[in-house]
JSON list of C-alpha atoms in Angstrom, two decimals:
[
{"chain": "O", "resi": 1, "resn": "PRO", "atom": "CA", "xyz": [-34.58, -21.08, 37.98]},
{"chain": "O", "resi": 2, "resn": "PRO", "atom": "CA", "xyz": [-31.56, -19.25, 39.37]},
{"chain": "O", "resi": 3, "resn": "PRO", "atom": "CA", "xyz": [-28.89, -21.15, 41.31]},
{"chain": "O", "resi": 4, "resn": "SER", "atom": "CA", "xyz": [-29.72, -21.97, 44.90]},
{"chain": "O", "resi": 5, "resn": "PRO", "atom": "CA", "xyz": [-28.13, -19.74, 47.51]},
{"chain": "O", "resi": 6, "resn": "GLY", "atom": "CA", "xyz": [-26.06, -21.99, 49.72]},
{"chain": "O", "resi": 7, "resn": "ALA", "atom": "CA", "xyz": [-25.38, -24.63, 47.06]},
{"chain": "O", "resi": 8, "resn": "SER", "atom": "CA", "xyz": [-21.62, -24.40, 47.56]},
{"chain": "O", "resi": 9, "resn": "GLY", "atom": "CA", "xyz": [-22.10, -24.88, 51.31]},
{"chain": "O", "resi": 10, "resn": "ALA", "atom": "CA", "xyz": [-24.30, -27.92, 50.73]},
{"chain": "O", "resi": 11, "resn": "VAL", "atom": "CA", "xyz": [-21.70, -29.43, 48.38]},
{"chain": "O", "resi": 12, "resn": "ALA", "atom": "CA", "xyz": [-18.92, -28.77, 50.91]},
{"chain": "O", "resi": 13, "resn": "ALA", "atom": "CA", "xyz": [-20.98, -30.37, 53.68]},
{"chain": "O", "resi": 14, "resn": "ALA", "atom": "CA", "xyz": [-21.65, -33.49, 51.59]},
{"chain": "O", "resi": 15, "resn": "ARG", "atom": "CA", "xyz": [-17.97, -33.73, 50.64]},
{"chain": "O", "resi": 16, "resn": "SER", "atom": "CA", "xyz": [-17.00, -33.53, 54.32]},
{"chain": "O", "resi": 17, "resn": "GLN", "atom": "CA", "xyz": [-18.67, -36.91, 54.81]},
{"chain": "O", "resi": 18, "resn": "LEU", "atom": "CA", "xyz": [-16.74, -38.82, 52.14]},
{"chain": "O", "resi": 19, "resn": "GLY", "atom": "CA", "xyz": [-15.94, -42.31, 53.40]},
{"chain": "O", "resi": 20, "resn": "VAL", "atom": "CA", "xyz": [-18.67, -42.34, 56.07]},
{"chain": "O", "resi": 21, "resn": "PRO", "atom": "CA", "xyz": [-20.67, -45.60, 55.92]},
{"chain": "O", "resi": 22, "resn": "TYR", "atom": "CA", "xyz": [-24.13, -46.05, 54.47]},
{"chain": "O", "resi": 23, "resn": "ILE", "atom": "CA", "xyz": [-26.57, -46.80, 57.29]},
{"chain": "O", "resi": 24, "resn": "ARG", "atom": "CA", "xyz": [-30.25, -47.01, 56.43]},
{"chain": "O", "resi": 25, "resn": "TYR", "atom": "CA", "xyz": [-32.53, -44.42, 58.09]},
{"chain": "O", "resi": 26, "resn": "LEU", "atom": "CA", "xyz": [-29.58, -42.51, 59.57]},
{"chain": "O", "resi": 27, "resn": "ALA", "atom": "CA", "xyz": [-28.28, -38.97, 59.14]},
{"chain": "O", "resi": 28, "resn": "LYS", "atom": "CA", "xyz": [-25.46, -38.61, 61.64]},
{"chain": "O", "resi": 29, "resn": "PRO", "atom": "CA", "xyz": [-22.22, -36.87, 60.59]},
{"chain": "O", "resi": 30, "resn": "GLY", "atom": "CA", "xyz": [-19.15, -39.06, 60.91]},
{"chain": "O", "resi": 31, "resn": "VAL", "atom": "CA", "xyz": [-21.29, -42.10, 61.80]},
{"chain": "O", "resi": 32, "resn": "GLY", "atom": "CA", "xyz": [-23.57, -42.92, 58.86]},
{"chain": "O", "resi": 33, "resn": "PHE", "atom": "CA", "xyz": [-26.10, -41.72, 56.32]},
{"chain": "O", "resi": 34, "resn": "ASP", "atom": "CA", "xyz": [-28.61, -43.12, 53.89]},
{"chain": "O", "resi": 35, "resn": "CYS", "atom": "CA", "xyz": [-29.10, -41.34, 50.57]},
{"chain": "O", "resi": 36, "resn": "SER", "atom": "CA", "xyz": [-31.77, -38.85, 51.60]},
{"chain": "O", "resi": 37, "resn": "GLY", "atom": "CA", "xyz": [-30.21, -38.41, 55.02]},
{"chain": "O", "resi": 38, "resn": "LEU", "atom": "CA", "xyz": [-27.01, -37.15, 53.39]},
{"chain": "O", "resi": 39, "resn": "THR", "atom": "CA", "xyz": [-28.76, -34.70, 51.08]},
{"chain": "O", "resi": 40, "resn": "ALA", "atom": "CA", "xyz": [-31.10, -33.44, 53.83]},
{"chain": "O", "resi": 41, "resn": "TRP", "atom": "CA", "xyz": [-28.20, -32.99, 56.26]},
{"chain": "O", "resi": 42, "resn": "ALA", "atom": "CA", "xyz": [-25.94, -31.28, 53.68]},
{"chain": "O", "resi": 43, "resn": "TRP", "atom": "CA", "xyz": [-28.64, -28.85, 52.60]},
{"chain": "O", "resi": 44, "resn": "GLY", "atom": "CA", "xyz": [-29.59, -28.31, 56.24]},
{"chain": "O", "resi": 45, "resn": "ARG", "atom": "CA", "xyz": [-26.02, -27.10, 56.86]},
{"chain": "O", "resi": 46, "resn": "ALA", "atom": "CA", "xyz": [-26.72, -24.54, 54.10]},
{"chain": "O", "resi": 47, "resn": "GLY", "atom": "CA", "xyz": [-29.94, -23.41, 55.81]},
{"chain": "O", "resi": 48, "resn": "VAL", "atom": "CA", "xyz": [-32.46, -25.37, 53.70]},
{"chain": "O", "resi": 49, "resn": "ASN", "atom": "CA", "xyz": [-34.72, -27.93, 55.37]},
{"chain": "O", "resi": 50, "resn": "LEU", "atom": "CA", "xyz": [-35.51, -31.03, 53.33]},
{"chain": "O", "resi": 51, "resn": "PRO", "atom": "CA", "xyz": [-37.45, -34.12, 54.40]},
{"chain": "O", "resi": 52, "resn": "HIS", "atom": "CA", "xyz": [-35.56, -37.36, 55.04]},
{"chain": "O", "resi": 53, "resn": "GLN", "atom": "CA", "xyz": [-37.04, -39.35, 52.15]},
{"chain": "O", "resi": 54, "resn": "SER", "atom": "CA", "xyz": [-36.09, -39.22, 48.47]},
{"chain": "O", "resi": 55, "resn": "ARG", "atom": "CA", "xyz": [-39.62, -38.96, 46.99]},
{"chain": "O", "resi": 56, "resn": "ARG", "atom": "CA", "xyz": [-40.53, -36.23, 49.45]},
{"chain": "O", "resi": 57, "resn": "GLN", "atom": "CA", "xyz": [-37.31, -34.38, 48.60]},
{"chain": "O", "resi": 58, "resn": "TYR", "atom": "CA", "xyz": [-38.30, -34.50, 44.93]},
{"chain": "O", "resi": 59, "resn": "GLN", "atom": "CA", "xyz": [-41.69, -33.01, 45.82]},
{"chain": "O", "resi": 60, "resn": "ALA", "atom": "CA", "xyz": [-40.03, -30.31, 47.98]},
{"chain": "O", "resi": 61, "resn": "THR", "atom": "CA", "xyz": [-37.61, -29.04, 45.31]},
{"chain": "O", "resi": 62, "resn": "THR", "atom": "CA", "xyz": [-37.97, -26.90, 42.19]},
{"chain": "O", "resi": 63, "resn": "HIS", "atom": "CA", "xyz": [-37.67, -29.20, 39.18]},
{"chain": "O", "resi": 64, "resn": "VAL", "atom": "CA", "xyz": [-35.12, -28.31, 36.52]},
{"chain": "O", "resi": 65, "resn": "GLU", "atom": "CA", "xyz": [-34.16, -29.88, 33.22]},
{"chain": "O", "resi": 66, "resn": "PRO", "atom": "CA", "xyz": [-31.08, -32.12, 33.35]},
{"chain": "O", "resi": 67, "resn": "GLU", "atom": "CA", "xyz": [-29.20, -29.83, 30.97]},
{"chain": "O", "resi": 68, "resn": "ASP", "atom": "CA", "xyz": [-29.71, -26.99, 33.48]},
{"chain": "O", "resi": 69, "resn": "ALA", "atom": "CA", "xyz": [-28.39, -28.94, 36.49]},
{"chain": "O", "resi": 70, "resn": "LEU", "atom": "CA", "xyz": [-25.92, -27.09, 38.71]},
{"chain": "O", "resi": 71, "resn": "PRO", "atom": "CA", "xyz": [-23.68, -28.28, 41.54]},
{"chain": "O", "resi": 72, "resn": "GLY", "atom": "CA", "xyz": [-25.81, -28.86, 44.63]},
{"chain": "O", "resi": 73, "resn": "ASP", "atom": "CA", "xyz": [-28.91, -29.88, 42.68]},
{"chain": "O", "resi": 74, "resn": "LEU", "atom": "CA", "xyz": [-30.39, -33.22, 43.62]},
{"chain": "O", "resi": 75, "resn": "LEU", "atom": "CA", "xyz": [-30.54, -36.13, 41.19]},
{"chain": "O", "resi": 76, "resn": "PHE", "atom": "CA", "xyz": [-33.39, -38.61, 41.58]},
{"chain": "O", "resi": 77, "resn": "PHE", "atom": "CA", "xyz": [-33.36, -42.21, 40.40]},
{"chain": "O", "resi": 78, "resn": "TYR", "atom": "CA", "xyz": [-35.82, -45.07, 39.76]},
{"chain": "O", "resi": 79, "resn": "SER", "atom": "CA", "xyz": [-39.58, -45.10, 39.35]},
{"chain": "O", "resi": 80, "resn": "PRO", "atom": "CA", "xyz": [-41.01, -44.73, 41.85]},
{"chain": "O", "resi": 81, "resn": "ILE", "atom": "CA", "xyz": [-38.20, -42.51, 43.10]},
{"chain": "O", "resi": 82, "resn": "SER", "atom": "CA", "xyz": [-36.15, -44.38, 45.69]},
{"chain": "O", "resi": 83, "resn": "HIS", "atom": "CA", "xyz": [-32.66, -42.85, 45.51]},
{"chain": "O", "resi": 84, "resn": "VAL", "atom": "CA", "xyz": [-31.24, -39.34, 45.62]},
{"chain": "O", "resi": 85, "resn": "ALA", "atom": "CA", "xyz": [-27.73, -37.99, 45.08]},
{"chain": "O", "resi": 86, "resn": "MET", "atom": "CA", "xyz": [-26.15, -34.54, 44.91]},
{"chain": "O", "resi": 87, "resn": "TYR", "atom": "CA", "xyz": [-24.83, -33.30, 41.58]},
{"chain": "O", "resi": 88, "resn": "LEU", "atom": "CA", "xyz": [-21.25, -31.98, 41.70]},
{"chain": "O", "resi": 89, "resn": "GLY", "atom": "CA", "xyz": [-20.88, -30.92, 38.07]},
{"chain": "O", "resi": 90, "resn": "ASP", "atom": "CA", "xyz": [-18.84, -32.44, 35.24]},
{"chain": "O", "resi": 91, "resn": "GLY", "atom": "CA", "xyz": [-20.87, -35.66, 35.27]},
{"chain": "O", "resi": 92, "resn": "LEU", "atom": "CA", "xyz": [-20.11, -36.46, 38.92]},
{"chain": "O", "resi": 93, "resn": "MET", "atom": "CA", "xyz": [-22.34, -36.98, 41.93]},
{"chain": "O", "resi": 94, "resn": "ILE", "atom": "CA", "xyz": [-21.89, -37.73, 45.62]},
{"chain": "O", "resi": 95, "resn": "ASP", "atom": "CA", "xyz": [-24.15, -40.16, 47.42]},
{"chain": "O", "resi": 96, "resn": "ALA", "atom": "CA", "xyz": [-24.71, -42.74, 50.09]},
{"chain": "O", "resi": 97, "resn": "SER", "atom": "CA", "xyz": [-25.72, -45.56, 47.80]},
{"chain": "O", "resi": 98, "resn": "ALA", "atom": "CA", "xyz": [-26.02, -48.90, 49.56]},
{"chain": "O", "resi": 99, "resn": "PRO", "atom": "CA", "xyz": [-25.07, -50.97, 52.61]},
{"chain": "O", "resi": 100, "resn": "GLY", "atom": "CA", "xyz": [-21.37, -51.79, 52.55]},
{"chain": "O", "resi": 101, "resn": "LYS", "atom": "CA", "xyz": [-20.53, -48.78, 50.38]},
{"chain": "O", "resi": 102, "resn": "PRO", "atom": "CA", "xyz": [-19.25, -45.58, 51.98]},
{"chain": "O", "resi": 103, "resn": "ILE", "atom": "CA", "xyz": [-20.25, -42.13, 50.79]},
{"chain": "O", "resi": 104, "resn": "SER", "atom": "CA", "xyz": [-18.38, -41.56, 47.55]},
{"chain": "O", "resi": 105, "resn": "ILE", "atom": "CA", "xyz": [-18.04, -39.44, 44.44]},
{"chain": "O", "resi": 106, "resn": "HIS", "atom": "CA", "xyz": [-18.58, -41.18, 41.12]},
{"chain": "O", "resi": 107, "resn": "GLY", "atom": "CA", "xyz": [-19.95, -40.76, 37.64]},
{"chain": "O", "resi": 108, "resn": "PHE", "atom": "CA", "xyz": [-23.49, -41.56, 36.55]},
{"chain": "O", "resi": 109, "resn": "LYS", "atom": "CA", "xyz": [-25.58, -41.84, 33.39]},
{"chain": "O", "resi": 110, "resn": "TRP", "atom": "CA", "xyz": [-28.04, -39.05, 32.72]},
{"chain": "O", "resi": 111, "resn": "SER", "atom": "CA", "xyz": [-30.34, -41.65, 31.19]},
{"chain": "O", "resi": 112, "resn": "ALA", "atom": "CA", "xyz": [-30.79, -43.15, 34.68]},
{"chain": "O", "resi": 113, "resn": "VAL", "atom": "CA", "xyz": [-31.91, -39.82, 36.20]},
{"chain": "O", "resi": 114, "resn": "VAL", "atom": "CA", "xyz": [-35.70, -39.49, 36.45]},
{"chain": "O", "resi": 115, "resn": "GLY", "atom": "CA", "xyz": [-35.68, -35.96, 37.87]},
{"chain": "O", "resi": 116, "resn": "VAL", "atom": "CA", "xyz": [-33.49, -33.07, 38.97]},
{"chain": "O", "resi": 117, "resn": "GLY", "atom": "CA", "xyz": [-34.49, -30.88, 41.91]},
{"chain": "O", "resi": 118, "resn": "ARG", "atom": "CA", "xyz": [-33.10, -27.55, 43.07]},
{"chain": "O", "resi": 119, "resn": "PRO", "atom": "CA", "xyz": [-33.47, -26.96, 46.82]},
{"chain": "O", "resi": 120, "resn": "ARG", "atom": "CA", "xyz": [-34.55, -23.47, 47.87]}
]
C-alpha cells in the first residue's frame, strides 16, 4: 500500500514525547503514555483515530510486509500481540516500553516483530 498521509506528523508527535514516563493505561502528553497510548495519540495528531490497545491497533491497520515498512508504520510484538511501537526507519523505533523506562528511540530485531501495520 502507498505511504500513509500524515506519517511524518505522527512521527514528529511521537518524537515530541521523548523522555516522558511510561504509565500504564495513560495517553497524556508530557505526563505519561503506555505503548498503544503513544501510538494512538501520535497518529491522532496526524488525523487518524486508532484504538488504545495494541491488538486492536493491529486489527485497525493495513498490514504490510516488514521489508515494505515505512516511517510511521506500527510494529507489533509478541503472540498474542501485547506491544506496539512506531517505526522510524533505519532499524529504529520509538516506544513506551515498560514501567520505569521513559519513551525512547532504540533499535530492534525484525525477527521479534510479529506484524507491521500502516494506519490510514
